[in-house]
Coordinates of C-alpha atoms and ligand atoms in Angstrom, one line a residue:
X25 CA 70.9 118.0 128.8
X26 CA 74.0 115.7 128.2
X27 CA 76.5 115.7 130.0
X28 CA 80.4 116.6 128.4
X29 CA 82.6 115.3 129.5
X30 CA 87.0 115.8 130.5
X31 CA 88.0 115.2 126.3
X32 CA 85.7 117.7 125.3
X33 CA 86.3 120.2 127.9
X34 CA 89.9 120.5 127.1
X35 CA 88.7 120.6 123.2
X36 CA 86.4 123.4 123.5
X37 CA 89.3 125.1 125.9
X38 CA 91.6 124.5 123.3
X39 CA 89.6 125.8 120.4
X40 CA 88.4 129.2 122.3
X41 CA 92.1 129.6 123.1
X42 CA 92.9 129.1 119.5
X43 CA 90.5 132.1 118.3
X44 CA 91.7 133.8 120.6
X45 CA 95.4 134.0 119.0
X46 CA 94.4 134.8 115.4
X47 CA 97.6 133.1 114.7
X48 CA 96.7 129.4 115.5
X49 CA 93.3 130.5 114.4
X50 CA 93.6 128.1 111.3
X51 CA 94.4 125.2 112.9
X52 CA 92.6 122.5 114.0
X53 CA 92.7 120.6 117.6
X54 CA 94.6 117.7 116.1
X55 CA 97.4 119.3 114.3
X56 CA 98.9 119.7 117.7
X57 CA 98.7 117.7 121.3
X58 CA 98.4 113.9 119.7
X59 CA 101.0 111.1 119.7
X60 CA 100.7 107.3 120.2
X61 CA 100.9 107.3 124.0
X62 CA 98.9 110.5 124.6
X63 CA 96.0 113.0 123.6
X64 CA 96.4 116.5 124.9
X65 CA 98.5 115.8 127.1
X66 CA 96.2 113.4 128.5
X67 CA 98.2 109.5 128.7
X68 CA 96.4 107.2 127.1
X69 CA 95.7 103.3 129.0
X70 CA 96.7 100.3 127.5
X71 CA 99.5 101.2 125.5
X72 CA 102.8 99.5 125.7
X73 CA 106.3 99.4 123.9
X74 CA 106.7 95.1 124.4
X75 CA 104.3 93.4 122.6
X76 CA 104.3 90.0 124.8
X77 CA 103.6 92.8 127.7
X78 CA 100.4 93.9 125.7
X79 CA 99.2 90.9 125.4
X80 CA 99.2 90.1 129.0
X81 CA 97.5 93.0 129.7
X82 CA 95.0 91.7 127.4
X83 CA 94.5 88.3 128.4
X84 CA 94.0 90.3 132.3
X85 CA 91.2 92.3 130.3
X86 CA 89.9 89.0 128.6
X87 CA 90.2 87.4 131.8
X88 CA 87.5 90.1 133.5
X89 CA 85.4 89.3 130.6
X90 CA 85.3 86.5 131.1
X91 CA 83.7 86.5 134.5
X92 CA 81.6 89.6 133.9
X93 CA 77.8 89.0 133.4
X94 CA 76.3 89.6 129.4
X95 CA 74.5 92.7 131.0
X96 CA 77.9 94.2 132.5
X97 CA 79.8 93.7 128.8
X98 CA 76.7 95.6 127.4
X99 CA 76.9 98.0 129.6
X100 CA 80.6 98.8 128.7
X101 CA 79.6 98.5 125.0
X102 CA 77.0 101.5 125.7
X103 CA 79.8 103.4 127.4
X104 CA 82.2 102.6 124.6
X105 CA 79.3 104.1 121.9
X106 CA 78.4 107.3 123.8
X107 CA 82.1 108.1 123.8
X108 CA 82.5 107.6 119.9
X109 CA 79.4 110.1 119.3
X110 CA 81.1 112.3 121.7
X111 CA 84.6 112.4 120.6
X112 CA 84.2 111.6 116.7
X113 CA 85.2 114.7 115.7
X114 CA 88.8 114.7 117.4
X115 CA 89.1 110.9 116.2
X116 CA 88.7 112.0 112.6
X117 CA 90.5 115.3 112.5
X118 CA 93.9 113.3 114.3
X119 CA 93.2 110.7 111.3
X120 CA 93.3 113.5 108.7
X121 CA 96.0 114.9 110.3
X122 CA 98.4 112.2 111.0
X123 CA 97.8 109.9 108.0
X124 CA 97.3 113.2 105.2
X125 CA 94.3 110.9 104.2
X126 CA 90.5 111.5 103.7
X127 CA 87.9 113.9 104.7
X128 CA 87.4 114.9 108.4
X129 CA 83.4 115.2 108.1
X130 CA 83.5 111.9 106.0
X131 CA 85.6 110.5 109.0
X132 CA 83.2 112.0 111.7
X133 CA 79.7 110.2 110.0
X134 CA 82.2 106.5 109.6
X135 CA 82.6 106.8 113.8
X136 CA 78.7 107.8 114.0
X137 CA 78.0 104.4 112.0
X138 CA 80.7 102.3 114.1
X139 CA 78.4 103.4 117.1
X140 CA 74.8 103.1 116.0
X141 CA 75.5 100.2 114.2
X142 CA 77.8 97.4 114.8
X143 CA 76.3 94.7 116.8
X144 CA 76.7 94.1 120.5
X145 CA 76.2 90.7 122.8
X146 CA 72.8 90.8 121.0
X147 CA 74.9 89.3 118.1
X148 CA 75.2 86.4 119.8
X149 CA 72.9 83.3 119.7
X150 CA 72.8 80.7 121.7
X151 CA 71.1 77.2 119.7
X152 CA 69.1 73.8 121.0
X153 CA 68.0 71.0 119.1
X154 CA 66.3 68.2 120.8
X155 CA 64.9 64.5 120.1
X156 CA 64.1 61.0 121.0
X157 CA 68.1 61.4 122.5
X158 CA 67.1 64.8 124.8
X159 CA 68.8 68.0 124.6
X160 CA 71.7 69.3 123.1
X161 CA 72.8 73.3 123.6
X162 CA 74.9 74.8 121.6
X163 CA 76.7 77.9 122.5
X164 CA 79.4 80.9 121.3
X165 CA 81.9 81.1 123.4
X166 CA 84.9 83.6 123.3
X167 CA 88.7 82.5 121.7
X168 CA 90.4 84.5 124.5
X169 CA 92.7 86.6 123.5
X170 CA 92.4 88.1 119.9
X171 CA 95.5 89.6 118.0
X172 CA 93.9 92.1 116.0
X173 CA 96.0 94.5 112.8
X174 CA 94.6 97.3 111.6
X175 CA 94.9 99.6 108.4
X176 CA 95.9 103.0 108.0
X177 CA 92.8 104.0 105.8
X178 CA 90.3 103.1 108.7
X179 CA 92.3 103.4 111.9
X180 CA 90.1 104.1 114.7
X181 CA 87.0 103.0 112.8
X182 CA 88.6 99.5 112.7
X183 CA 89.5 99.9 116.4
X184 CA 86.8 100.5 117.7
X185 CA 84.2 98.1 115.6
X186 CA 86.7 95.3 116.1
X187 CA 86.8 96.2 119.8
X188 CA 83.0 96.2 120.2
X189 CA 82.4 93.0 118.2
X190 CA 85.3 90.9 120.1
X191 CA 84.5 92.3 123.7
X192 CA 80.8 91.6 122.7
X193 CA 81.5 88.1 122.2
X194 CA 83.3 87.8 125.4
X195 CA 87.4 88.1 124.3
X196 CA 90.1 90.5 125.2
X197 CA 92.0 92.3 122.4
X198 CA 95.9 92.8 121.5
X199 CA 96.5 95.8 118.5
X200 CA 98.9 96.3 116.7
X201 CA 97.5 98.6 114.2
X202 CA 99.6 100.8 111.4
X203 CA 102.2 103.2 112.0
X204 CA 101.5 105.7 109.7
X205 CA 98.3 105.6 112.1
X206 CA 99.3 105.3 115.2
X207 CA 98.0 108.2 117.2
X208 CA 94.4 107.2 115.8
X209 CA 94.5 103.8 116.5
X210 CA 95.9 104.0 120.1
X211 CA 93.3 107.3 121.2
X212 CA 90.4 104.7 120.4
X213 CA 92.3 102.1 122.4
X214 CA 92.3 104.4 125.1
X215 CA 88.8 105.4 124.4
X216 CA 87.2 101.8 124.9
X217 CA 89.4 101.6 128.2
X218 CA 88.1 104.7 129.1
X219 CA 85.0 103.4 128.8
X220 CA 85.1 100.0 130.8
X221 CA 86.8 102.3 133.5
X222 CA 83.6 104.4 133.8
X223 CA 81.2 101.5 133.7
X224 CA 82.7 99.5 136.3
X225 CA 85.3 97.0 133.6
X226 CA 88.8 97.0 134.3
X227 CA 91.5 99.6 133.4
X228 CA 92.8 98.0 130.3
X229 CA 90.9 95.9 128.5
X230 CA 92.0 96.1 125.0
X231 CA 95.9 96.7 124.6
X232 CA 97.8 98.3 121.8
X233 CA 101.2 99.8 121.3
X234 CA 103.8 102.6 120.9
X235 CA 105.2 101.3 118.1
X236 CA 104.1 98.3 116.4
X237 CA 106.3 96.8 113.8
X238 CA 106.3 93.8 112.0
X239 CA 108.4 92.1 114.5
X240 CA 105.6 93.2 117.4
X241 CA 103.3 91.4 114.4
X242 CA 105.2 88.2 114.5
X243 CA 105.5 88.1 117.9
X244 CA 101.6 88.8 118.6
X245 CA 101.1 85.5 115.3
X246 CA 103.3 83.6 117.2
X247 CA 102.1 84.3 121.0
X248 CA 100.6 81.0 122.7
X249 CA 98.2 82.8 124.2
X250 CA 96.9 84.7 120.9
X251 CA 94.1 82.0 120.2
X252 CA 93.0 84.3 117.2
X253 CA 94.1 86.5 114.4
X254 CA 91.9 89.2 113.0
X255 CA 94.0 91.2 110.1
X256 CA 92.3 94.3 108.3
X257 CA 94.6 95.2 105.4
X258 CA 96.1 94.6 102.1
X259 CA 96.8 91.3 100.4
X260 CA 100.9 91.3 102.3
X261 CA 99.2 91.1 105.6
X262 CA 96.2 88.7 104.6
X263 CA 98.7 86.1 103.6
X264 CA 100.8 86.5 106.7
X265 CA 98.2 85.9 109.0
X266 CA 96.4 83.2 107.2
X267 CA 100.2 81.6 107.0
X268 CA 100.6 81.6 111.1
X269 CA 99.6 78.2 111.6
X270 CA 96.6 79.6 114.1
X271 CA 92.6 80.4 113.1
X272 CA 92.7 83.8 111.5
X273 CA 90.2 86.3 110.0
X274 CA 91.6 88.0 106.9
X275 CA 90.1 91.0 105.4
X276 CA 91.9 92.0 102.1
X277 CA 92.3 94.5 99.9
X278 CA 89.3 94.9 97.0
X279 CA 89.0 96.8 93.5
X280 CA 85.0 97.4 93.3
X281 CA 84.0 97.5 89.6
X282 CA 80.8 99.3 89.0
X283 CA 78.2 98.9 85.8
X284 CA 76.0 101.1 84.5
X285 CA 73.6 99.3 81.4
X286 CA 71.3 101.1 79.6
X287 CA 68.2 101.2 81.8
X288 CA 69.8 102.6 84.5
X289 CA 68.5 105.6 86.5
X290 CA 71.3 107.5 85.2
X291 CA 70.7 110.9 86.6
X292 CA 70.6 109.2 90.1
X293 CA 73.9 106.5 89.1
X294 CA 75.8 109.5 88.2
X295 CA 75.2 111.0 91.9
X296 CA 75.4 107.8 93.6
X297 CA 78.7 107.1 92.1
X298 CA 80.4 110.0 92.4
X299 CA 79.1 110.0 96.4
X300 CA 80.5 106.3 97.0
X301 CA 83.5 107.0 95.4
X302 CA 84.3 109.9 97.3
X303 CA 83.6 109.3 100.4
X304 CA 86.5 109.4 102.5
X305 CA 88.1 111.0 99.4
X306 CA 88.2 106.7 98.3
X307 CA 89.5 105.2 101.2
X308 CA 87.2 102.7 101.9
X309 CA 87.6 98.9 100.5
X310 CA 84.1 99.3 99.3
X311 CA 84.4 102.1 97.0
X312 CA 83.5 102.3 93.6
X313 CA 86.8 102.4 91.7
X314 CA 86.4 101.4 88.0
X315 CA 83.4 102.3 86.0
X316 CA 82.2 100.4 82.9
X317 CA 79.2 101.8 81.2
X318 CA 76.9 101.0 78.1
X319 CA 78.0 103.3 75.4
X320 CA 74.7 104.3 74.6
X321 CA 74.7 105.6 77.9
X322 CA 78.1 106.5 78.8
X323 CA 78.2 110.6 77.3
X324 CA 75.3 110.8 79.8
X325 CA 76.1 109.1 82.5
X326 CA 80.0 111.3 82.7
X327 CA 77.8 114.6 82.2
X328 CA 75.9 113.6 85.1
X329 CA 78.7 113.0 87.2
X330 CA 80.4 116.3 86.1
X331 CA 77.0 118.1 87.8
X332 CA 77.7 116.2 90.5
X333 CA 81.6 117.2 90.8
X334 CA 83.7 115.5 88.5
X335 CA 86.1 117.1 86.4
X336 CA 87.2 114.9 83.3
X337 CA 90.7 115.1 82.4
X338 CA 91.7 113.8 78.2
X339 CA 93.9 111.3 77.7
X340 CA 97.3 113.4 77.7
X341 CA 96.3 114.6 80.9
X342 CA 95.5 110.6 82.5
X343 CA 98.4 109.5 82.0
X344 CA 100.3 112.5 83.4
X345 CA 98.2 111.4 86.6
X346 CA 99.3 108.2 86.2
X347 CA 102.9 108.7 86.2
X348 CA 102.7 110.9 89.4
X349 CA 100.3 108.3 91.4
X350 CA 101.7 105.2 90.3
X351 CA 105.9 104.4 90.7
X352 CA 107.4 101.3 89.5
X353 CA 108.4 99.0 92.1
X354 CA 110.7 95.8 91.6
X355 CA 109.7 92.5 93.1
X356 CA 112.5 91.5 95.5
X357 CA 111.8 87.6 94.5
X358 CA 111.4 87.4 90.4
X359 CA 113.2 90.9 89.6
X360 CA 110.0 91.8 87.8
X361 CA 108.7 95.6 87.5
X362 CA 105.5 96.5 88.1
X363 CA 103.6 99.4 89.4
X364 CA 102.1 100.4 92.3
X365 CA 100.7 103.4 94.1
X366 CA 102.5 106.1 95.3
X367 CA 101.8 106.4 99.1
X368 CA 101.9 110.1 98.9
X369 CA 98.6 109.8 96.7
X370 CA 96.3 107.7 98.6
X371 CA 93.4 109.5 100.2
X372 CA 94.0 113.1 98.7
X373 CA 91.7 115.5 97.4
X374 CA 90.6 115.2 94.4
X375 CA 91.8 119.1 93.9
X376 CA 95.4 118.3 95.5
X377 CA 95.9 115.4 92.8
X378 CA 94.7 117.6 89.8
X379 CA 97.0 120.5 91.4
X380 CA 99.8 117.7 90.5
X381 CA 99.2 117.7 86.9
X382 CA 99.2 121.5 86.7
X383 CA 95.3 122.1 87.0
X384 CA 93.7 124.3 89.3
X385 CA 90.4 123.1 90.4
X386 CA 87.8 125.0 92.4
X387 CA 86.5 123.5 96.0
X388 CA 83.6 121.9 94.5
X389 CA 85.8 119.8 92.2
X390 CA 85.8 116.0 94.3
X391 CA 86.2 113.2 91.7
X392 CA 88.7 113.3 89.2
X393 CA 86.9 111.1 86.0
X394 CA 88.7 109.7 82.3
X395 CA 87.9 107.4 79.8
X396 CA 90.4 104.7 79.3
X397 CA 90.4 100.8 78.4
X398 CA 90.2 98.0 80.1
X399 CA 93.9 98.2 80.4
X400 CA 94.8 101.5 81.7
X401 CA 96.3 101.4 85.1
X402 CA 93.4 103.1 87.1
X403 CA 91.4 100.2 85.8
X404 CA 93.6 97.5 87.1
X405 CA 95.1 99.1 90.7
X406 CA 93.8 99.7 93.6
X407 CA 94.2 103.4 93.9
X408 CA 92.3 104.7 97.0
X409 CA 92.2 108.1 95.6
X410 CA 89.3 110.1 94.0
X411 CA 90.1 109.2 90.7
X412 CA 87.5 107.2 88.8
X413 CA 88.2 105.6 84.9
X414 CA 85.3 104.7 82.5
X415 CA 85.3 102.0 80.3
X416 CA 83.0 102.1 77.5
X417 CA 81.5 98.5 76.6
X418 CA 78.9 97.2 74.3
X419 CA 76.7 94.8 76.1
X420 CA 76.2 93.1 79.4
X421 CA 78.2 90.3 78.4
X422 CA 80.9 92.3 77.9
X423 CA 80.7 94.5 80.9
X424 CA 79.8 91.3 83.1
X425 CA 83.4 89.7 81.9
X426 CA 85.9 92.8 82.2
X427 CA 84.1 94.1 85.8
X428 CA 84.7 90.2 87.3
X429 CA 88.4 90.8 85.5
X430 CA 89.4 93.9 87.3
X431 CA 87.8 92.9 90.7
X432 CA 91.1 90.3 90.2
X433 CA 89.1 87.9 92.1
X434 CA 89.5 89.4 95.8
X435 CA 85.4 88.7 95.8
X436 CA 85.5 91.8 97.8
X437 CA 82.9 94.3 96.6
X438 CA 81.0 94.9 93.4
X439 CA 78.1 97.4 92.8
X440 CA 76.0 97.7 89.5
X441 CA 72.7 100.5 88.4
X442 CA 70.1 98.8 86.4
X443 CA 66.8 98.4 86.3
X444 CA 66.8 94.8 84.9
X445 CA 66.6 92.3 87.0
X446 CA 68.5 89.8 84.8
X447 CA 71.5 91.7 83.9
X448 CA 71.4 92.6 88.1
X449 CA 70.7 88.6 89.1
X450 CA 73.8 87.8 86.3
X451 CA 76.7 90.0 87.4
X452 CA 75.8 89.2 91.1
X453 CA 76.2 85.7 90.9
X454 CA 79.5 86.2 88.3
X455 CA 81.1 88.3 90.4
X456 CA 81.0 86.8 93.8
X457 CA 81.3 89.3 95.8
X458 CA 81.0 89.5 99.7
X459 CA 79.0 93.1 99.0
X460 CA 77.3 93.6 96.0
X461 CA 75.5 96.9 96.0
X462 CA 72.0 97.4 93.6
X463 CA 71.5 101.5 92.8
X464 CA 73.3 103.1 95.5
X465 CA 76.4 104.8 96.2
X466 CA 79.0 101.9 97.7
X467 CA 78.9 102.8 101.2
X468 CA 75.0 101.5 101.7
X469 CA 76.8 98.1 101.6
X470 CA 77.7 98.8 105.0
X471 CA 74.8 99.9 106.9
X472 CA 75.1 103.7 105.5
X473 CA 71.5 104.5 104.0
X474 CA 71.1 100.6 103.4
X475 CA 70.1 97.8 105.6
X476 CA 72.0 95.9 107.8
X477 CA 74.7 96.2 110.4
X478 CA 77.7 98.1 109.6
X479 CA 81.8 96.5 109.9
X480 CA 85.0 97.9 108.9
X481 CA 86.3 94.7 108.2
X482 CA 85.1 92.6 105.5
X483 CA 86.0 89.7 105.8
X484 CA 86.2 88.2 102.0
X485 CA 89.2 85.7 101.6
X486 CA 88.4 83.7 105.1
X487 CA 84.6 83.6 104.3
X488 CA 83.4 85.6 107.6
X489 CA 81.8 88.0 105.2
X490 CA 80.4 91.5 107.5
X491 CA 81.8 90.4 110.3
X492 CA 80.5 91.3 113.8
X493 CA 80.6 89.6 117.4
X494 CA 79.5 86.6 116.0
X495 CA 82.1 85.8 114.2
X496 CA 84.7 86.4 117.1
X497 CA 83.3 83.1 118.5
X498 CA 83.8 79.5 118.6
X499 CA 80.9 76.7 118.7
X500 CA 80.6 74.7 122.1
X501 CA 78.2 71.9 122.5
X502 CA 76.7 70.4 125.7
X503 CA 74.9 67.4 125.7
X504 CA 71.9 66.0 127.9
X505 CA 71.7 62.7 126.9
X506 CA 68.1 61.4 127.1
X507 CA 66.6 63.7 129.3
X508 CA 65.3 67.8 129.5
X509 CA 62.9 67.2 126.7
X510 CA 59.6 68.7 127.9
X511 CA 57.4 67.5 125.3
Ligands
NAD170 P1 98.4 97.7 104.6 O1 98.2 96.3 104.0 O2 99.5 98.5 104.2 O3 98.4 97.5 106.2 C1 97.5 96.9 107.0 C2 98.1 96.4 108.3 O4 98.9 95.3 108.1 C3 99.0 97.5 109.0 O5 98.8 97.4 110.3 C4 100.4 97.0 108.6 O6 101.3 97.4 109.5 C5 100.2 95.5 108.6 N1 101.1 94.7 107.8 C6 101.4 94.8 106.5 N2 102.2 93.8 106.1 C7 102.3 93.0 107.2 C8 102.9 91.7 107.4 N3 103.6 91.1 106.4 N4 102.9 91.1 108.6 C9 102.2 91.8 109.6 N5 101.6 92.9 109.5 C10 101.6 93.5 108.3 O7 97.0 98.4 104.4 P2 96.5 99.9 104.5 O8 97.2 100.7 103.4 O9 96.6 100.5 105.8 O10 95.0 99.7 104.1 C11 94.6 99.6 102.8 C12 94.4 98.2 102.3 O11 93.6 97.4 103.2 C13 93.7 98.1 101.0 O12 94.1 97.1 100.2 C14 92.2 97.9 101.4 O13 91.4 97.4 100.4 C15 92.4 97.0 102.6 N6 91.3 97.1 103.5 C16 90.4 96.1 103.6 C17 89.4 96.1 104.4 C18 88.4 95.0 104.5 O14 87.5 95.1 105.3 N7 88.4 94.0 103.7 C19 89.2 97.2 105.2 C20 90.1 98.3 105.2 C21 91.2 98.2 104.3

């Protein structure tokens, strides 16, 4: 039988104790006990308030790396995954709780995936090419010390696939992940320390801290020792990283347009969508978040997705939504207006947003759907919310050109259900997407019921693509002039 180990004894503790008093009987583990430094009462390792202090403790932890053995950094790796399985139920229920966003079970299955599949030093591939000249080797090495931000939407997901990857390729690792998602971010720092402590790594190998800022951000861009920059987040943070003068990774925001022609499965598309897009009640960068659908399909494909529950408001009632989840906001440079989403929105049930317009929806209510044009708002924004618009079109030709308009060029995600291949081979080559997902809900494009190995950072503007440990390394070549051949 498996073992449990001193986290879960003090959550099943807490949770009898909490039936106990009928009073706290409601509550969950994380609504109490968490905070950026500590879980339970328990202190969390490798969090600091000075950021150049973090990041010596992280070049310490990339220095024992460094001189560990592949096997030893696998072994920690193992370690670091048996403690996700074990512990991702706490992880997601303090990310519901502190960031108000997503679904706790939806969170629990994103940790499952982090562990069973992002890649470990198995990513890494060593090359040799030889000739008349002898043999040439060409190795990954580590950077050193990676600088690593993190969003709110994915916090400890993020964490802990970017720890895995980077220590898997032989780096230590800096945070400074999102305040609104602190507590998250810092108990899966602590949980990856945790887990080099029990395998025999040192005490802190990754580093984070109490309360990162964008001043600990420019500090950690600017740090000598930083040798690279890994940002997961919205387009702001993108172009400061990729502005820092040093080699950085940028994984940016996405707006994933999905079509649906007229020889789609459409029973299965309307299921499909309505599961990608609320996953994670939207979160995710992948998700589906503007529909356009043949009009000879369209009346079935939104009663479909209705069975599969969707509740479509009218017009009136969209852009009621629209004036509660999107405020105006002026740009401090040109003075211009322009809108963007309310904060408070992101992430919520698709009940809780409906409840904002006046409508009382039952539990099984998820997606929120509408008709609009191209146009409207929820076509053109990123929302992150469960609330899906559908835009009638005529043909491919014009489906193909307004879903490559709203993806606004990020050439993050794009997903499409068809059954013919040249409408499929067309929009995946016009749309140019780092993911582009074939009859499936959005979240096979990372390794969940599709193949391949799973990231939480995409990396889209910098090229990187899925990323995993491989792309935490830097090419080294060693030459043998003339000799070693044995042929
Ligand atoms: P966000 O952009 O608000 O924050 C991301 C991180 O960047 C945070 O840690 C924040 O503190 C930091 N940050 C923001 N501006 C900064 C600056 N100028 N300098 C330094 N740090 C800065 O993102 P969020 O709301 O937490 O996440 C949602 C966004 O991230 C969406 O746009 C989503 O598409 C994107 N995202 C992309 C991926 C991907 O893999 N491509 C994954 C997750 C989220």
């Amino acid at each position: 039988m498996a073992e449990i180990n001193k986290v879960q004894i003090e959550d099943i503790v807490r949770r009898v104790l909490s039936n106990i008093d009928n009073t706290a009987a409601s509550t969950t583990q994380a609504d109490e006990g968490y905070s950026a430094t500590s879980y339970n009462g328990r202190a969390f390792i490798g969090i600091y308030s000075d950021m150049n202090e973090a990041i010596e403790a992280a070049e310490k932890g990339y220095r024992a790396v460094r001189s560990m053995s592949v096997e030893q950094r696998e072994k920690i790796i193992t370690a670091i995954r048996t403690l996700i399985r074990e512990e991702a139920l706490i992880m997601a229920e303090i990310g519901v709780s502190e960031t108000g966003m997503g679904r706790v079970e939806h969170k629990r299955l994103k940790h499952i995936l982090v562990a069973d599949k992002t890649p470990g030093t198995e990513d890494i591939v060593s090359s040799a090419k030889t000739g008349d000249h002898g043999l040439t080797l060409i190795e990954m090495a580590p950077f050193g010390v990676v600088g690593a931000i993190t969003p709110s939407t994915n916090p400890s997901e993020t964490v802990l696939c970017n720890s895995i990857g980077m220590i898997a390729a032989g780096n230590g690792v800096v945070f400074n992940p999102h305040p609104n998602a602190i507590a998250t971010s810092n108990y899966a720092v602590d949980l990856v320390n945790r887990a080099s402590r029990s395998s025999g790594g040192p005490e802190v190998l990754v580093a984070s801290m109490d309360k990162p800022t964008m001043e600990s951000a420019s500090v950690m861009q600017s740090h000598p020792l930083i040798r690279l920059l890994v940002c997961t987040g919205g387009p702001g943070v993108v172009k400061a990283v990729l502005s820092s003068g040093k080699k950085a990774i940028g994984a940016g925001a996405g707006n994933p347009p999905v079509i649906v022609d007229d020889t789609a499965d459409i029973v299965k598309a309307g299921k499909d969508i309505i599961d990608g897009c609320t996953f994670d009640n939207n979160l995710p960068c992948i998700a589906e978040k503007e529909v356009f659908a043949f009009a000879s399909i369209k009346d079935k494909l939104i009663a479909q997705m209705q069975k599969n529950g969707a509740y479509l408001i009218n017009d009136a009632q969209a852009a009621r939504l629209a004036d509660i989840v999107l405020v105006d906001v002026t740009d401090k440079k040109t003075g211009k207006t322009k809108k963007s989403i309310n904060r408070k929105c992101v992430g919520r049930d698709a009940a809780v947003l409906l409840d904002m317009i006046g409508i009382k929806a039952g539990k099984d209510i998820r997606c929120i759907i509408c008709e609009t044009d191209f146009n409207h708002p929820f076509v053109q924004e990123e929302l992150m919310m469960p609330i899906l618009p559908i835009v009638s079109v005529k043909n491919i030709d014009e489906a193909i050109d307004l879903a490559v308009k709203a993806e606004h060029g990020n050439r993050h995600t794009a997903h499409m259900h068809s059954k013919n291949i040249d409408n499929l081979s067309r929009f995946a080559s016009a749309v140019e997407t780092t993911i582009f997902v074939k009859n499936a809900p959005s979240y096979a494009g990372i390794g969940f019921g599709g193949e391949g190995h799973t990231t939480f950072t995409i990396a889209g503007p910098t090229g990187e693509g899925i990323t995993s440990a491989r792309s935490f390394t830097r090419q080294r070549r060693c030459v043998m002039a003339d000799s070693f051949r044995i042929i």
